[in-house]
Coordinates of C-alpha atoms and ligand atoms in Angstrom, one line a residue:
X1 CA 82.1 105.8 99.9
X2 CA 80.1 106.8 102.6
X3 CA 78.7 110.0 101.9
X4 CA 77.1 112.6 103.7
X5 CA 74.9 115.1 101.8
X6 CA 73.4 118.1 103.7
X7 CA 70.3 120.1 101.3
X8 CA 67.8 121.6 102.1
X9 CA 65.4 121.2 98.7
X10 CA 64.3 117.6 99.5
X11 CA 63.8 116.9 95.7
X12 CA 67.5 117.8 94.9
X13 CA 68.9 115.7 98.0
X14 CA 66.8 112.3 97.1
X15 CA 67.9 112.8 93.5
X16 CA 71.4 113.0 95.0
X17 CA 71.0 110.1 97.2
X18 CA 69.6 107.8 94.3
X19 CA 72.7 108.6 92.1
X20 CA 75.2 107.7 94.8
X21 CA 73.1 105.2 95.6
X22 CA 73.1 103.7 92.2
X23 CA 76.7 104.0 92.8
X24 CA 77.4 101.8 95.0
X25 CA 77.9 104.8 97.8
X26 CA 76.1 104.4 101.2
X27 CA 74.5 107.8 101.7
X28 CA 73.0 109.8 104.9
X29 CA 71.0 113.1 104.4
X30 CA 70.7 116.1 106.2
X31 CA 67.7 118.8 105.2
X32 CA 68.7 121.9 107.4
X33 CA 72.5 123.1 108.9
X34 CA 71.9 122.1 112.5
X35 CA 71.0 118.7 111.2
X36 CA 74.0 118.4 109.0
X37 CA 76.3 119.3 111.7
X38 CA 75.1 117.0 114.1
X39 CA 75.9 114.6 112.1
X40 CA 79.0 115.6 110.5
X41 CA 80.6 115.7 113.9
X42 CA 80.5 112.0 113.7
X43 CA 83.1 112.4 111.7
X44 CA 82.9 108.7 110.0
X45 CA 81.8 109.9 106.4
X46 CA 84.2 110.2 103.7
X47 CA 83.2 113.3 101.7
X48 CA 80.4 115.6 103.0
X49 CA 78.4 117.2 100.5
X50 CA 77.2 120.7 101.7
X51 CA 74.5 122.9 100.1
X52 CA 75.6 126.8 101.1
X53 CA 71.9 127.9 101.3
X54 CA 70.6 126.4 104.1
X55 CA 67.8 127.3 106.5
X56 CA 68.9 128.0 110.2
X57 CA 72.9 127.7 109.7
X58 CA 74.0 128.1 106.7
X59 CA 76.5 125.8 104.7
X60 CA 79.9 128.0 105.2
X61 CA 78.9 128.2 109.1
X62 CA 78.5 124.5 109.5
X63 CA 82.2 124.2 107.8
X64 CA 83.4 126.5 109.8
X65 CA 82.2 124.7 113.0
X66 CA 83.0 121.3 111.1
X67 CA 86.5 122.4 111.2
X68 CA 86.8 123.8 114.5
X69 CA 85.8 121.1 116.0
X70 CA 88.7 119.0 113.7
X71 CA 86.4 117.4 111.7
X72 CA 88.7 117.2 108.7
X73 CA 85.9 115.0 106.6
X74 CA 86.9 116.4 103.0
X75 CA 83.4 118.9 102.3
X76 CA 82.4 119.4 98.7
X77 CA 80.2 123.1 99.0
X78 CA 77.4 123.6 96.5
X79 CA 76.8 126.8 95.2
X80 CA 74.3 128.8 93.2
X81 CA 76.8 129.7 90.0
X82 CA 77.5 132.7 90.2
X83 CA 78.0 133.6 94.1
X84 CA 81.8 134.3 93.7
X85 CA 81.3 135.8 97.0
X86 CA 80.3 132.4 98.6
X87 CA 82.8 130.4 96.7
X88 CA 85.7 132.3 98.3
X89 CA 83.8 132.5 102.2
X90 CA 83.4 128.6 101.9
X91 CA 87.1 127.7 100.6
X92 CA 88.4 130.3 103.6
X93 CA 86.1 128.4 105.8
X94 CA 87.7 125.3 105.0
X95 CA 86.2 123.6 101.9
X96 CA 87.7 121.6 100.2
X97 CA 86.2 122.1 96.6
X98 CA 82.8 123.6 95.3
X99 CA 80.3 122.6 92.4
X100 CA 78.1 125.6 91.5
X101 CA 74.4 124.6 90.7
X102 CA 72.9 123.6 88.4
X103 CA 75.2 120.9 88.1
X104 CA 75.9 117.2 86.1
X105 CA 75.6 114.4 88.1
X106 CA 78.8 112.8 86.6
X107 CA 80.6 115.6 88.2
X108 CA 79.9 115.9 91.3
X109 CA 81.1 111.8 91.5
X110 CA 84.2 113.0 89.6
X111 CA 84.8 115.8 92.1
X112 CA 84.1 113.4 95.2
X113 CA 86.3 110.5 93.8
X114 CA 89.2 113.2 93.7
X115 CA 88.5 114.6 96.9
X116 CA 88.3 110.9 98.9
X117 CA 91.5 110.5 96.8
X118 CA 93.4 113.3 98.3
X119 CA 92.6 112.2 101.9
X120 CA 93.5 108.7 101.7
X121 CA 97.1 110.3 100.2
X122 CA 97.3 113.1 102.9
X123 CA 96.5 110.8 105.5
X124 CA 98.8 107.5 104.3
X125 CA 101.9 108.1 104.3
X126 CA 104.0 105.8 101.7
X127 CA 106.5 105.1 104.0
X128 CA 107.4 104.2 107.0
X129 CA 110.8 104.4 108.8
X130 CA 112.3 103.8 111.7
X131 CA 116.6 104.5 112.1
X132 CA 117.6 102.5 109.1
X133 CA 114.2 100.3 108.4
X134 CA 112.2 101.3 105.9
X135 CA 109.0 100.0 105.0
X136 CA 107.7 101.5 101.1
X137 CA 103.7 100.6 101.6
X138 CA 102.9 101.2 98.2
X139 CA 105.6 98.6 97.0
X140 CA 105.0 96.2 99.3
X141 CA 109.1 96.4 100.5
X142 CA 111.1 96.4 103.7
X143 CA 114.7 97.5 103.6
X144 CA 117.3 97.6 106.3
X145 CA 120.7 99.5 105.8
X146 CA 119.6 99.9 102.3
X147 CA 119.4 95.9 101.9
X148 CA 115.7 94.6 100.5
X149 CA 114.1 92.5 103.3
X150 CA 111.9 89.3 101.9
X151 CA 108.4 89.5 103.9
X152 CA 105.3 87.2 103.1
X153 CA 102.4 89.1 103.8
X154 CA 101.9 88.3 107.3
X155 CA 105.8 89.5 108.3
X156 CA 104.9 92.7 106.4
X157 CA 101.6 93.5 108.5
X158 CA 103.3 92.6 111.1
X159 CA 105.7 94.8 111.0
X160 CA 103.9 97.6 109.6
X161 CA 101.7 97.1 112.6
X162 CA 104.8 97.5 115.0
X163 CA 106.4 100.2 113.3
X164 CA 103.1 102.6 112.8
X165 CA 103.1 102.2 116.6
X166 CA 106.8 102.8 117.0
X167 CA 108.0 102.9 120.7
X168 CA 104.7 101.7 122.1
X169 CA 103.8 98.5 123.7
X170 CA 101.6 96.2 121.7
X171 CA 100.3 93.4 123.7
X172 CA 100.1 89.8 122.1
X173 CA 96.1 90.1 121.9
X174 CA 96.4 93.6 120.1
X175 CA 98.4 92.1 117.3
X176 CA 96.1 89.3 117.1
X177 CA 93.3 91.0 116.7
X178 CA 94.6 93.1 114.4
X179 CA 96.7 90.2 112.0
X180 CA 94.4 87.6 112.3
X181 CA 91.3 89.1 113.5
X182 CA 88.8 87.9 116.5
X183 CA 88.4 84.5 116.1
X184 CA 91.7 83.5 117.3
X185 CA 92.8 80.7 119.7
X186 CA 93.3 83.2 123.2
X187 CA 96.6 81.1 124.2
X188 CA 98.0 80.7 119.9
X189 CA 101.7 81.4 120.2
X190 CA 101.2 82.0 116.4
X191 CA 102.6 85.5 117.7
X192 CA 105.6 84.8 119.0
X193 CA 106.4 82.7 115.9
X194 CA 105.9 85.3 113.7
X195 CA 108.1 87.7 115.9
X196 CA 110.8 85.9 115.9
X197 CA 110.9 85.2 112.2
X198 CA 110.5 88.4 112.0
X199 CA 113.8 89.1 114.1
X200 CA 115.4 86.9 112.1
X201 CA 114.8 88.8 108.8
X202 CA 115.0 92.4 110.4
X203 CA 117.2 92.5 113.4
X204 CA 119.9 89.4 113.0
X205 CA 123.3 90.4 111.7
X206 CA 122.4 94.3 112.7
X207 CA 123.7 94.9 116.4
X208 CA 120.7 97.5 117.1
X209 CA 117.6 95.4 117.4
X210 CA 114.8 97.2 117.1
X211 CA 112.1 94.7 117.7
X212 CA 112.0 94.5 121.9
X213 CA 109.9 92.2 124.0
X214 CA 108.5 92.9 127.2
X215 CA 108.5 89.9 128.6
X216 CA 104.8 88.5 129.7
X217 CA 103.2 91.5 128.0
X218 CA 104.0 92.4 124.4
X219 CA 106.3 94.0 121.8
X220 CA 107.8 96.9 120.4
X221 CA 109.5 98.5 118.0
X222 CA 112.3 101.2 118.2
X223 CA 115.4 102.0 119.9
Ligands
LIG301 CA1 69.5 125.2 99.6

C-alpha cells in the first residue's frame, strides 16, 4: 500500500513509518495540516492516516477540504481516546474510520487493510454488462444470452477493456498498450486478430453485434 501518514509528533510518525515500512508499505509523511493536504490532493495514496491534533489546520479540516476537493483516498483519523466529540466531527467530515491513541500497531494495519479493502470493492464493480453480455470479473466468465462464453486470458482483457469503455472508440494503439504493453511492434495486426476471434465467440450467431469497427481508427463496443 501506499500510505500517507500526516502527525505532527515526529517520534510517533517515524515509529509509524518503520512499521509500515517493515510491512512492506511505501510510506510519505506529513508533520503539520497544510503539509498533509498538499499532499493528499495528489490523490495517489491508498489510505491516508490523519492525526486530528494538528498545528495550523487541524486533521477534521484537512478531511473536510480532502473531500471537497473529491479526494476520496479512504482517511483513517487518529484520535486522543476519549474525544467523543472529535470522533463524530471527523466521521461527519468524511472519515472513513478512526483509531483512538494510544493505540497497537497491529491495529492500525488491521484497520488500513479493511479500509483499502472497501475501496477496491466500492470502486470495482464485479460485473460488467452490456445488453445481454455479461462479463463476472471475479469468475473470470463471459456470458451472452445466458450462454457461457470460452475466453483465454487475452479475449477476456480484451473485452473487458472494450466493454469498461462501452460506446467509445478505442484506437488500435490504445488496446495495445494496454493488452500487451509498450514494447509492441507499431504496425502488429496482433489486434485485429484478436478482434475478430473475439467476434467470433461474442457476436456470431447473435444478429446484434456489439463489437463495431471504425474502419482505419479503432473499435468499440455497444449498440
Ligand atoms: Ca498531534
Amino acid at each position: 500500500m501506499y500510505v500517507l501518514v500526516v502527525e505532527d509528533e515526529r517520534r510517533l510518525a517515524q515509529l509509524i513509518r518503520r512499521v509500515l515500512e517493515e510491512e512492506g508499505h511505501t510510506v510519505d509523511l506529513a508533520y503539520d495540516g497544510e503539509e498533509g493536504l498538499a499532499m493528499g490532493m495528489e490523490s495517489s495514496h491508498d489510505v491516508i492516516v490523519l492525526d486530528i491534533l494538528l498545528p495550523g489546520i487541524n486533521g477534521i479540516e484537512v478531511c473536510q477540504a480532502l473531500r471537497k476537493n473529491r479526494v476520496d483516498t479512504p482517511i483513517l483519523l487518529l484520535t486522543a481516546l476519549d474525544d467523543v466529540q472529535d470522533r463524530v466531527r471527523g466521521l461527519d467530515a468524511g472519515a472513513d474510520d478512526y483509531l483512538g491513541k494510544p493505540f497497537a500497531f497491529q491495529e492500525l494495519l488491521a484497520r488500513m487493510r479493511a479500509l483499502s479493502r472497501r475501496r477496491v470493492q466500492a470502486r470495482e464493480p464485479d460485473r460488467l454488462q452490456s445488453a445481454d453480455l455479461v462479463l463476472d470479473l471475479n469468475r473470470r466468465r463471459a456470458e451472452r444470452a445466458g450462454r457461457l462464453i470460452e475466453l483465454s486470458p487475452k479475449e477476456f482483457a480484451l473485452l473487458e477493456f472494450l466493454m469498461r469503455n462501452e460506446g467509445r472508440v478505442i484506437t488500435r494503439t490504445q488496446i495495445l498498450d494496454h493488452l500487451w504493453g509498450y514494447d509492441h511492434t507499431p504496425d502488429s495486426n496482433l489486434v485485429d486478430v484478436y478482434v475478430s476471434y473475439l467476434r467470433r465467440k461474442v457476436d456470431k450467431g447473435h444478429a446484434d453485434k456489439l463489437i463495431g469497427t471504425i474502419r482505419g481508427v479503432g473499435y468499440f463496443l455497444g449498440r
